[in-house]
mmCIF file of N, CA and C in Angstrom:
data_model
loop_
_atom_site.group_PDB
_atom_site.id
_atom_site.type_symbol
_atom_site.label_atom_id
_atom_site.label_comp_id
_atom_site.label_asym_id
_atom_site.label_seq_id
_atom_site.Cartn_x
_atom_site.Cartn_y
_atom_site.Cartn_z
ATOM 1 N N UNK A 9 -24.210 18.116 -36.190
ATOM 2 C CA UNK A 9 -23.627 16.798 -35.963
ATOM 3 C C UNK A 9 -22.172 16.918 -35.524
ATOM 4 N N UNK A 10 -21.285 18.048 -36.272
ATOM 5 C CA UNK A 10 -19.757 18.141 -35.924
ATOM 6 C C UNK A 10 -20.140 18.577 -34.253
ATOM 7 N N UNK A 11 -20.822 19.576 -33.651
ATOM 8 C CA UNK A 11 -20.746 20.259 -32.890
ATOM 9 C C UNK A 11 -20.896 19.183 -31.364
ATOM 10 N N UNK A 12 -21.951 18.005 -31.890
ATOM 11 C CA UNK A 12 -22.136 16.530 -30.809
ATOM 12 C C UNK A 12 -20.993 15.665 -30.849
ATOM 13 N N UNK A 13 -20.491 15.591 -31.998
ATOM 14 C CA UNK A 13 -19.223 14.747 -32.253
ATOM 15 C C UNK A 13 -18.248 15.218 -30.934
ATOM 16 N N UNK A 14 -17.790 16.379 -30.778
ATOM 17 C CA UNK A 14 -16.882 18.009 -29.967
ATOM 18 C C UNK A 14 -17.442 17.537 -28.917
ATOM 19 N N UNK A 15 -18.743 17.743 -28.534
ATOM 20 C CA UNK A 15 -18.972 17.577 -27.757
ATOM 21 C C UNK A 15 -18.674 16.848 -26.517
ATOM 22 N N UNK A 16 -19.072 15.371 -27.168
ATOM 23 C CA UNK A 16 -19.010 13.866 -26.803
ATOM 24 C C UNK A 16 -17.300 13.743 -26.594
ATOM 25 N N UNK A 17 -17.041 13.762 -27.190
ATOM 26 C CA UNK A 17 -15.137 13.638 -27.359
ATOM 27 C C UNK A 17 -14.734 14.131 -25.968
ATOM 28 N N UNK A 18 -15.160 15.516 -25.992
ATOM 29 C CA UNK A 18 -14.740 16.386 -24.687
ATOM 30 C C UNK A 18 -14.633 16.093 -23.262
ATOM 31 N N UNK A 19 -16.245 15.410 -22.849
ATOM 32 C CA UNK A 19 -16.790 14.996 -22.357
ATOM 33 C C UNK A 19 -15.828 13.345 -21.897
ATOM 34 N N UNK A 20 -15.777 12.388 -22.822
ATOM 35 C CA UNK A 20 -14.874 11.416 -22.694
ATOM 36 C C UNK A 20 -13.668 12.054 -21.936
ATOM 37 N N UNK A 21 -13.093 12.906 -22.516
ATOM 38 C CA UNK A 21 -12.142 13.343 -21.880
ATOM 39 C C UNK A 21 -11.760 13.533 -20.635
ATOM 40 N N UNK A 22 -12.935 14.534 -20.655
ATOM 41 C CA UNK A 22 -12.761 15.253 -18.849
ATOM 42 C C UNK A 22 -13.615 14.020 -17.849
ATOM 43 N N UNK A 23 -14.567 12.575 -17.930
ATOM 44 C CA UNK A 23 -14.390 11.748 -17.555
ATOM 45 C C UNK A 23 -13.350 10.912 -17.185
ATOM 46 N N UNK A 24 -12.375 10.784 -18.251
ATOM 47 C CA UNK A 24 -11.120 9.715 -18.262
ATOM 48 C C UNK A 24 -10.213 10.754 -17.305
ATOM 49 N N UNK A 25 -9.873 12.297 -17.493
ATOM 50 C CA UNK A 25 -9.305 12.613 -16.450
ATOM 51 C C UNK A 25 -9.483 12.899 -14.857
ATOM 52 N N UNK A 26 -10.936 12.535 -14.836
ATOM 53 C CA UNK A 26 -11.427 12.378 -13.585
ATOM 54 C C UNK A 26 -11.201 11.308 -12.936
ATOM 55 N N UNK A 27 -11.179 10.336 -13.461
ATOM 56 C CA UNK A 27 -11.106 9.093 -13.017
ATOM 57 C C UNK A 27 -9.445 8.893 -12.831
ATOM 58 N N UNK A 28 -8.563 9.729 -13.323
ATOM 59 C CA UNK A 28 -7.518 8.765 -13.447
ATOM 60 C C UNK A 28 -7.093 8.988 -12.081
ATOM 61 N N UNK A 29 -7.309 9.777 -11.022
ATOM 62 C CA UNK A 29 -6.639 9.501 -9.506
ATOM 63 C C UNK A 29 -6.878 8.326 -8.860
ATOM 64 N N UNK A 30 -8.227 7.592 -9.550
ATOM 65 C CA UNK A 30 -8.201 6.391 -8.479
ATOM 66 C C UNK A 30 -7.416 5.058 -9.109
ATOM 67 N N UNK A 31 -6.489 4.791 -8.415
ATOM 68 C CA UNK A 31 -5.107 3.664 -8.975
ATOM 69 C C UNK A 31 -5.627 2.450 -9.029
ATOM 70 N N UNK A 32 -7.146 2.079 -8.445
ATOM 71 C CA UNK A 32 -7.481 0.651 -8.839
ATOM 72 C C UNK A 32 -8.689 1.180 -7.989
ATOM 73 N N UNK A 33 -9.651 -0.125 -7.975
ATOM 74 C CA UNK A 33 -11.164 -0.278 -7.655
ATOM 75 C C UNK A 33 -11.052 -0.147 -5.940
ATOM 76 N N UNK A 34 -12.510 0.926 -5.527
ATOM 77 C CA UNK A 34 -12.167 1.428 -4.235
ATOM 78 C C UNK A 34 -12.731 0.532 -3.412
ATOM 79 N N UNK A 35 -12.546 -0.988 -4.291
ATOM 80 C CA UNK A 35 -13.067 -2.055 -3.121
ATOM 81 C C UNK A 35 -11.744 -2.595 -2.229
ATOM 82 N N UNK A 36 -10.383 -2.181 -3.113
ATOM 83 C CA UNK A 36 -9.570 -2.548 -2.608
ATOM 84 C C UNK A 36 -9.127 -1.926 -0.644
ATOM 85 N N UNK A 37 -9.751 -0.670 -1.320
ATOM 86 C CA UNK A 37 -9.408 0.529 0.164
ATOM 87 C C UNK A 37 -9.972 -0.082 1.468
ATOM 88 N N UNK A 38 -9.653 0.370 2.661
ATOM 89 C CA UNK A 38 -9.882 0.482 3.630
ATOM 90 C C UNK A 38 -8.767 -0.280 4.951
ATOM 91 N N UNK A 39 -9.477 -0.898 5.834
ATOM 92 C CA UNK A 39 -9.287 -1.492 7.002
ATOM 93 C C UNK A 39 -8.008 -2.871 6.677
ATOM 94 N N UNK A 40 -6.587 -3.228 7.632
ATOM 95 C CA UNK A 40 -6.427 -4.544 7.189
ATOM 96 C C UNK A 40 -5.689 -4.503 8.744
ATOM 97 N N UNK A 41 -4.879 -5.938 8.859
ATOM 98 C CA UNK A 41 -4.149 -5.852 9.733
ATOM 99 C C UNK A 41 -3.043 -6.997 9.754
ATOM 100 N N UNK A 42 -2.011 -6.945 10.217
ATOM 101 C CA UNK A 42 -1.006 -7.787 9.973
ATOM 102 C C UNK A 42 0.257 -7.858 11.226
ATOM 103 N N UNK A 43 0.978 -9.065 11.139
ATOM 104 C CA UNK A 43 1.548 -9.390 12.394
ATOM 105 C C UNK A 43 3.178 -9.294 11.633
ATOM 106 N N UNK A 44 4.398 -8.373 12.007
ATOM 107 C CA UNK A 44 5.347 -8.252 11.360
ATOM 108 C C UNK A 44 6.085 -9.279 12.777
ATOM 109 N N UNK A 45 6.909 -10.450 12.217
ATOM 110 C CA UNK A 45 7.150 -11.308 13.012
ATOM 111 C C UNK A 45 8.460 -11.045 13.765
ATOM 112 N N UNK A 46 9.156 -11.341 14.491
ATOM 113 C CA UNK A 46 10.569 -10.809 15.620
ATOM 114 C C UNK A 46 11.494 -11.101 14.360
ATOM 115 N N UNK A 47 12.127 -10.658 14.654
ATOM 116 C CA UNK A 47 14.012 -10.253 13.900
ATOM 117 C C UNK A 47 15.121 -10.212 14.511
ATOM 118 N N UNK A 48 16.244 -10.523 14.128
ATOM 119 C CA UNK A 48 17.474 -10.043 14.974
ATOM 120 C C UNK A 48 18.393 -9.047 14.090
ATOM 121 N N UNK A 49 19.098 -7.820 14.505
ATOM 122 C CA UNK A 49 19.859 -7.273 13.492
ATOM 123 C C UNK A 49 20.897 -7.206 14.848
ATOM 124 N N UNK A 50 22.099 -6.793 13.836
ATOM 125 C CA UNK A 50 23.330 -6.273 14.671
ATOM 126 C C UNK A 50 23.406 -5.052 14.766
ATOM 127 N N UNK A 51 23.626 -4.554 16.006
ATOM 128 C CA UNK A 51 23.842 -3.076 16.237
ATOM 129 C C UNK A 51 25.436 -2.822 17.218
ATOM 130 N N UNK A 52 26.524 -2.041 16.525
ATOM 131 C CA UNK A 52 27.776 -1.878 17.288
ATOM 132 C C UNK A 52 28.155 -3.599 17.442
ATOM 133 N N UNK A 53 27.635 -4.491 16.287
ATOM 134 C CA UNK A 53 28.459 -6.088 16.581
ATOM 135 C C UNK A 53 28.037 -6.567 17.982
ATOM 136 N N UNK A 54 26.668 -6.128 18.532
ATOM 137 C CA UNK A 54 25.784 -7.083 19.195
ATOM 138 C C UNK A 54 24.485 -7.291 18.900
ATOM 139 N N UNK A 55 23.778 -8.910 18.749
ATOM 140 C CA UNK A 55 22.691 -8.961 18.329
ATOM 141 C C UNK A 55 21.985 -8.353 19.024
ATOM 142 N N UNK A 56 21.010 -7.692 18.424
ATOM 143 C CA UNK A 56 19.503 -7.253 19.053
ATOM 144 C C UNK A 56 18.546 -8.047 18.576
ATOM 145 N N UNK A 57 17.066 -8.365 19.283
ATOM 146 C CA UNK A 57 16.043 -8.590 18.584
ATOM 147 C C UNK A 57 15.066 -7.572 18.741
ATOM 148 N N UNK A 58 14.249 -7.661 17.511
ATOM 149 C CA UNK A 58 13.283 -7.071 17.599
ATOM 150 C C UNK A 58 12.090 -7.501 17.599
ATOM 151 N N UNK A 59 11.217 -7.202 18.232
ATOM 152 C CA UNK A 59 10.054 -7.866 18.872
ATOM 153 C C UNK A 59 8.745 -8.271 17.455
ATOM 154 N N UNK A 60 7.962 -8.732 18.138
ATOM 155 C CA UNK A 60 6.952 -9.079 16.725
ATOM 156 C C UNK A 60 6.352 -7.750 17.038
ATOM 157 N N UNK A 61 5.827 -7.536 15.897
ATOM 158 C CA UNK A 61 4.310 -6.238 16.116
ATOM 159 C C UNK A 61 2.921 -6.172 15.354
ATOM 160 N N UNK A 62 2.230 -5.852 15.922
ATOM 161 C CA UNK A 62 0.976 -5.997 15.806
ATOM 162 C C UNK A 62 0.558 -4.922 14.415
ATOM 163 N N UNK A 63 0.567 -4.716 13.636
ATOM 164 C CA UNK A 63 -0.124 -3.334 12.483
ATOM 165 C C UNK A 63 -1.476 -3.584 12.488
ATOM 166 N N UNK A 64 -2.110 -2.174 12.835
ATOM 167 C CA UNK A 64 -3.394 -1.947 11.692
ATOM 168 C C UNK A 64 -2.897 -1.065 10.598
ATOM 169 N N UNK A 65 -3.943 -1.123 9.536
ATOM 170 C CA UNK A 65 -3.345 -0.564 8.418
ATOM 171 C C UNK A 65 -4.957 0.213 7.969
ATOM 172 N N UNK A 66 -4.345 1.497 7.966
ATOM 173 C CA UNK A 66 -5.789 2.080 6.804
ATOM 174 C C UNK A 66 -5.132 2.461 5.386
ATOM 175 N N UNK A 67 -5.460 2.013 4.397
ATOM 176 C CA UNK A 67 -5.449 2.453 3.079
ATOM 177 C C UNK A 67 -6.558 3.061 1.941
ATOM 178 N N UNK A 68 -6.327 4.072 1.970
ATOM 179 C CA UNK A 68 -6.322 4.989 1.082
ATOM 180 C C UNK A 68 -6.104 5.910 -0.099
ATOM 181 N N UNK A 69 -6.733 6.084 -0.803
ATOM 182 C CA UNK A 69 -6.024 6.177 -2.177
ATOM 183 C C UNK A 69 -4.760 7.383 -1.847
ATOM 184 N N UNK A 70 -3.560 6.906 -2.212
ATOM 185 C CA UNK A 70 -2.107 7.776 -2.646
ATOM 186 C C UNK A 70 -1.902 8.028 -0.862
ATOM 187 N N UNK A 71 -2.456 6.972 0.423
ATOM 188 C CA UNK A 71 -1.868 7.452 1.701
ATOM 189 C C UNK A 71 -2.356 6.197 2.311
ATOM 190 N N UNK A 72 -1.403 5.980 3.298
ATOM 191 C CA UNK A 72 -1.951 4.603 4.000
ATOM 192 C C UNK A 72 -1.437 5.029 5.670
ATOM 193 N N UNK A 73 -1.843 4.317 6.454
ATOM 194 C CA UNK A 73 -1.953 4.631 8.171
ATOM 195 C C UNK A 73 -1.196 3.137 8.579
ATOM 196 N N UNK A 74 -0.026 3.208 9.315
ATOM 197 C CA UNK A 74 -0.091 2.051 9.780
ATOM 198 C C UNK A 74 0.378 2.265 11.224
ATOM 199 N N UNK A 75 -0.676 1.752 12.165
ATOM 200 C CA UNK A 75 -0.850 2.047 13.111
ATOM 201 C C UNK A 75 -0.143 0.970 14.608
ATOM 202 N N UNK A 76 0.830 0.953 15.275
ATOM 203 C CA UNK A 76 1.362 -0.021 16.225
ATOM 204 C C UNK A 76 1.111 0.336 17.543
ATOM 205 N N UNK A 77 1.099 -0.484 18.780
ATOM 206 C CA UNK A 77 0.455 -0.146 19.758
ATOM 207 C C UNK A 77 1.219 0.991 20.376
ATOM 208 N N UNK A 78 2.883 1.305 19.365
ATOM 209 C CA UNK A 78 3.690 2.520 20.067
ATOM 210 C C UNK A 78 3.544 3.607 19.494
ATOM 211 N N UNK A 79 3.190 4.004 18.189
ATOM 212 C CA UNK A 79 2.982 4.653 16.880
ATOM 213 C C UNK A 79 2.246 4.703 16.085
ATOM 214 N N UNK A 80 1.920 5.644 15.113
ATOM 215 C CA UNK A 80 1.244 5.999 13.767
ATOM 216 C C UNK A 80 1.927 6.416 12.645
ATOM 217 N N UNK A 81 2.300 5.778 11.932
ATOM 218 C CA UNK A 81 3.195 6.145 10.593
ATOM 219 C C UNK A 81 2.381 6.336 9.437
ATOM 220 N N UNK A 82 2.782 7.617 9.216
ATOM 221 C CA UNK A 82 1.766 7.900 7.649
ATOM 222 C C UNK A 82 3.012 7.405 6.117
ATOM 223 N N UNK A 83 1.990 7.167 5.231
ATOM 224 C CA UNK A 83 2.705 6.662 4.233
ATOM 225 C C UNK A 83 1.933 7.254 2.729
ATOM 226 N N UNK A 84 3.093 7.595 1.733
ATOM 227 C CA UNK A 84 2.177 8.253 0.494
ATOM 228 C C UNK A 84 2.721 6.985 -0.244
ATOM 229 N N UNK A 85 1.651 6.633 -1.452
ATOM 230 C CA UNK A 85 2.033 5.604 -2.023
ATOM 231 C C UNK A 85 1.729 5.840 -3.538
ATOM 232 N N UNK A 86 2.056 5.757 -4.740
ATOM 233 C CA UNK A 86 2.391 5.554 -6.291
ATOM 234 C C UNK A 86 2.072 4.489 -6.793
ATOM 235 N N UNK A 87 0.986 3.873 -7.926
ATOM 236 C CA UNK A 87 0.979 2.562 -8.847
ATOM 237 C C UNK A 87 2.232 2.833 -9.068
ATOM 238 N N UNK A 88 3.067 1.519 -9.052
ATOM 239 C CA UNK A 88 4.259 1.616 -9.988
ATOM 240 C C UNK A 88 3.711 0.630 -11.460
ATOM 241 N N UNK A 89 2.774 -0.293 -11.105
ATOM 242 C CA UNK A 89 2.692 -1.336 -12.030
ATOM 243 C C UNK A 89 1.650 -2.677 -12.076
ATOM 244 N N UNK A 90 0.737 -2.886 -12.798
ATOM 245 C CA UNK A 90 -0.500 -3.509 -12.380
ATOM 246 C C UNK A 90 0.046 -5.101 -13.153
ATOM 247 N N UNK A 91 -0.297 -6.146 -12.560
ATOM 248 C CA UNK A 91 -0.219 -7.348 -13.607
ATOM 249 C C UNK A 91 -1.367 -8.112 -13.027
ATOM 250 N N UNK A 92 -1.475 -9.424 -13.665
ATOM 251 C CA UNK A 92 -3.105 -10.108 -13.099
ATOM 252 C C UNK A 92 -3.655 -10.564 -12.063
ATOM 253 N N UNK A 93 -2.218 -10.834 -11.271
ATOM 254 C CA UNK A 93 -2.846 -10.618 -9.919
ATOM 255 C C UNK A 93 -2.828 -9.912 -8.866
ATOM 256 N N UNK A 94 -1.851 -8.840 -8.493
ATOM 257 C CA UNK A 94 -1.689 -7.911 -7.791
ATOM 258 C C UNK A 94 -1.823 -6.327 -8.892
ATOM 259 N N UNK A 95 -1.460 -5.206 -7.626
ATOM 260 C CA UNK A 95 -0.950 -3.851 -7.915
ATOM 261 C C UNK A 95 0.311 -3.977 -7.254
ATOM 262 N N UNK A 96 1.432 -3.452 -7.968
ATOM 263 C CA UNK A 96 2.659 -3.257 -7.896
ATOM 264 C C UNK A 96 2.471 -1.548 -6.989
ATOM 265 N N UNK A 97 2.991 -1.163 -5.667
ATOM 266 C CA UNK A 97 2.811 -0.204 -4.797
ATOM 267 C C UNK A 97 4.194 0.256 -4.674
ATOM 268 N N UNK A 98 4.516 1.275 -4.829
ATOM 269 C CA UNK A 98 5.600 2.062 -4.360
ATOM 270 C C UNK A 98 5.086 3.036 -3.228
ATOM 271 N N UNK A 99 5.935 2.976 -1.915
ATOM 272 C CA UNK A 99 5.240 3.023 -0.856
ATOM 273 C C UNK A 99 6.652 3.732 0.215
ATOM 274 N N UNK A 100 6.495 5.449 -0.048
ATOM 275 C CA UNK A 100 7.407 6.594 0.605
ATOM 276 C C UNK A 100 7.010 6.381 2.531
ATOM 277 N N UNK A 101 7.290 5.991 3.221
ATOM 278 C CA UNK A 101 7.100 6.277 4.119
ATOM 279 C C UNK A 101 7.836 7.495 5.162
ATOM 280 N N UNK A 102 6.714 8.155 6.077
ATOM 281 C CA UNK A 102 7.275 9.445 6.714
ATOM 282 C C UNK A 102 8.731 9.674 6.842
ATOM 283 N N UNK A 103 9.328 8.722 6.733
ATOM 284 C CA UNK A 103 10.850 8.850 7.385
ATOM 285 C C UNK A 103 11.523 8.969 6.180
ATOM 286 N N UNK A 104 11.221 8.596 5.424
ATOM 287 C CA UNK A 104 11.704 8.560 3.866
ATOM 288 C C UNK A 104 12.218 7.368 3.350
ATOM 289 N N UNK A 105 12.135 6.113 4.109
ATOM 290 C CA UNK A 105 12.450 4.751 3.428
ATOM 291 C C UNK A 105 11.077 4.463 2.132
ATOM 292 N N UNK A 106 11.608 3.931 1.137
ATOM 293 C CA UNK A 106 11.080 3.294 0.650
ATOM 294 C C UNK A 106 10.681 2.277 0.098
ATOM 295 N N UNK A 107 10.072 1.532 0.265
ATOM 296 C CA UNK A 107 9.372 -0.298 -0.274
ATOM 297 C C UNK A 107 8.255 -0.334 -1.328
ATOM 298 N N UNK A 108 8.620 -1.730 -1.655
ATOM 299 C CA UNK A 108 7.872 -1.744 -2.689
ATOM 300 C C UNK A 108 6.738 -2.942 -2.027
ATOM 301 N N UNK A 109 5.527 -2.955 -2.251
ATOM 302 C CA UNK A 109 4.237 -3.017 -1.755
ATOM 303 C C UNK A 109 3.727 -4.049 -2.860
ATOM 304 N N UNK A 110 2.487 -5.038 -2.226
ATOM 305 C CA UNK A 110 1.827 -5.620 -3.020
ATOM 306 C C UNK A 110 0.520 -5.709 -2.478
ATOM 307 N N UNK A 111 -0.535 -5.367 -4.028
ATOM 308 C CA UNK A 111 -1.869 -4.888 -3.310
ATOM 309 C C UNK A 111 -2.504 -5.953 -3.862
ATOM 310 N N UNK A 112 -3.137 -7.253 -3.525
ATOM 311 C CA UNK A 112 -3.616 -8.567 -4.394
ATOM 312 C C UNK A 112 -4.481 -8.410 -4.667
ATOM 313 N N UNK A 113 -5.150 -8.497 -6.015
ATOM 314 C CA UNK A 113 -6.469 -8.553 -6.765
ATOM 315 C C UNK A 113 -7.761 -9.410 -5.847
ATOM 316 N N UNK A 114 -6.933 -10.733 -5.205
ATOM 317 C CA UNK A 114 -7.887 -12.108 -4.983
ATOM 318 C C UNK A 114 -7.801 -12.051 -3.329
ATOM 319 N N UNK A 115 -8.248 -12.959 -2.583
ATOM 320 C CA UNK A 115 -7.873 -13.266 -1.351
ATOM 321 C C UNK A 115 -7.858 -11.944 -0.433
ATOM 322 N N UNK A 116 -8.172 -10.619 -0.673
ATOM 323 C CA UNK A 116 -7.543 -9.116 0.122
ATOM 324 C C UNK A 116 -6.706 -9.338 1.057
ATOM 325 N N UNK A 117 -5.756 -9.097 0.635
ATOM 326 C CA UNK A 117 -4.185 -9.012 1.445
ATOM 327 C C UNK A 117 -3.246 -8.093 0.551
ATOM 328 N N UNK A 118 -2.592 -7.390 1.486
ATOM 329 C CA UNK A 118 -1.602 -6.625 1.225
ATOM 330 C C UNK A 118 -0.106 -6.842 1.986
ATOM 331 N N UNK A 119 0.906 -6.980 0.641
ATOM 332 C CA UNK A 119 1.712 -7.508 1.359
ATOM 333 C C UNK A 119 2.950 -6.516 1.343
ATOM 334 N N UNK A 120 3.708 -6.533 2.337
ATOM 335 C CA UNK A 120 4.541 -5.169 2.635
ATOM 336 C C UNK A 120 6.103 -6.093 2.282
ATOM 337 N N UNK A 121 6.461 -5.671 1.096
ATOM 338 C CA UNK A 121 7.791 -6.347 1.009
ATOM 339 C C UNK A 121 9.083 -5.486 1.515
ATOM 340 N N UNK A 122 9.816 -5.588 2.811
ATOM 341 C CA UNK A 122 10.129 -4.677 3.419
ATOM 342 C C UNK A 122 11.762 -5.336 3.365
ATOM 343 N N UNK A 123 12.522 -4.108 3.312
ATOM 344 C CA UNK A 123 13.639 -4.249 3.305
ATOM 345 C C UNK A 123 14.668 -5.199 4.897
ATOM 346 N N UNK A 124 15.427 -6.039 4.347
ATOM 347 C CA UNK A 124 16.071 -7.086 4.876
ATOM 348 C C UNK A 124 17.125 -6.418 5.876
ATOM 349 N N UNK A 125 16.916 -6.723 7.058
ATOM 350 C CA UNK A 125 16.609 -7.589 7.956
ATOM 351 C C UNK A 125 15.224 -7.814 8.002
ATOM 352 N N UNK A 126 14.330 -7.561 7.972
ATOM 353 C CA UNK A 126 12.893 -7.512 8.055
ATOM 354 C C UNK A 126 12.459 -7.846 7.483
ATOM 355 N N UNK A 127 11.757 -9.088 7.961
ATOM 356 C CA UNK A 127 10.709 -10.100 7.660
ATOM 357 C C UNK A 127 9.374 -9.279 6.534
ATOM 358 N N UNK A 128 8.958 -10.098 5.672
ATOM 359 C CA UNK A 128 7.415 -9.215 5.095
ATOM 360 C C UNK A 128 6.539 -9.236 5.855
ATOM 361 N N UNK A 129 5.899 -8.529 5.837
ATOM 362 C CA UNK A 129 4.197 -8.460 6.496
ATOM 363 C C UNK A 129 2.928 -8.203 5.574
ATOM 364 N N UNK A 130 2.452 -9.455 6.103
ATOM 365 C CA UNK A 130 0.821 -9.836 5.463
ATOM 366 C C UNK A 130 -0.342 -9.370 5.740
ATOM 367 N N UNK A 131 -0.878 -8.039 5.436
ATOM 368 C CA UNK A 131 -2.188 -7.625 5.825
ATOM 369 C C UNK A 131 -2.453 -7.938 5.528
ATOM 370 N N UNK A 132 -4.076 -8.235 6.158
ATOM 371 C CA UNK A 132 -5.208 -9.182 5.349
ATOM 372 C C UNK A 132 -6.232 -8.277 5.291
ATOM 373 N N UNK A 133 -7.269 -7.929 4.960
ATOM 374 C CA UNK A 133 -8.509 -7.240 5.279
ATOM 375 C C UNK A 133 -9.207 -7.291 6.131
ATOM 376 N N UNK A 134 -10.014 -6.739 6.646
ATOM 377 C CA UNK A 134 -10.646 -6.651 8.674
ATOM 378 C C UNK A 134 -12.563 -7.187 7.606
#
């Protein structure tokens, strides 16, 4: 009986550490796409704008793709923090900026809370 008790325990174990790479349900993963809207910043104290752009987005557990009709930017991403209706995303991108991300439980949308001048962007799911 001690030896099933050991057993079973163990077993729990090396389940719960199997599981723990995936940061939420892999219904969240895949396909989205989103429209990051025009901007103006100052560069040398003359406005520039910057144009709207089109994203696809692949997400993936701990890597996401976001894809523009000029580029492909890879991105590694961290749970920072789960509450009831989103995942809280910490989100390294290739260049080394980092944002903090929202992955929504309801509605599938992911929303890219991106540092100012820059507007957020709303993926939705494909």
């Amino acid at each position: 009986m001690k030896n099933i008790i050991i057993t079973g325990a163990l077993l729990l174990i090396l389940v719960s550490c199997g599981t723990s790479g995936n940061l939420f349900p892999k219904k969240y993963l895949g396909e989205y796409q989103g429209v990051q809207e025009s901007y103006e910043l100052s560069m040398n104290g003359e406005p520039v704008t910057v144009p709207e752009t089109q994203y696809e987005l692949l997400l993936d557990y701990h890597t996401l793709w976001m894809t523009t009709p000029r580029q492909k930017i890879e991105a590694s991403y961290e749970l920072k923090a789960e509450t009831d209706m989103y995942y809280a995303l910490l989100v390294e991108i290739e260049s080394g900026v980092i944002e903090e991300w929202q992955l929504w439980k309801k509605g599938e949308k992911l929303i890219r809370k991106s540092i100012a001048p820059q507007p957020d962007v709303i993926f939705v799911a494909e």
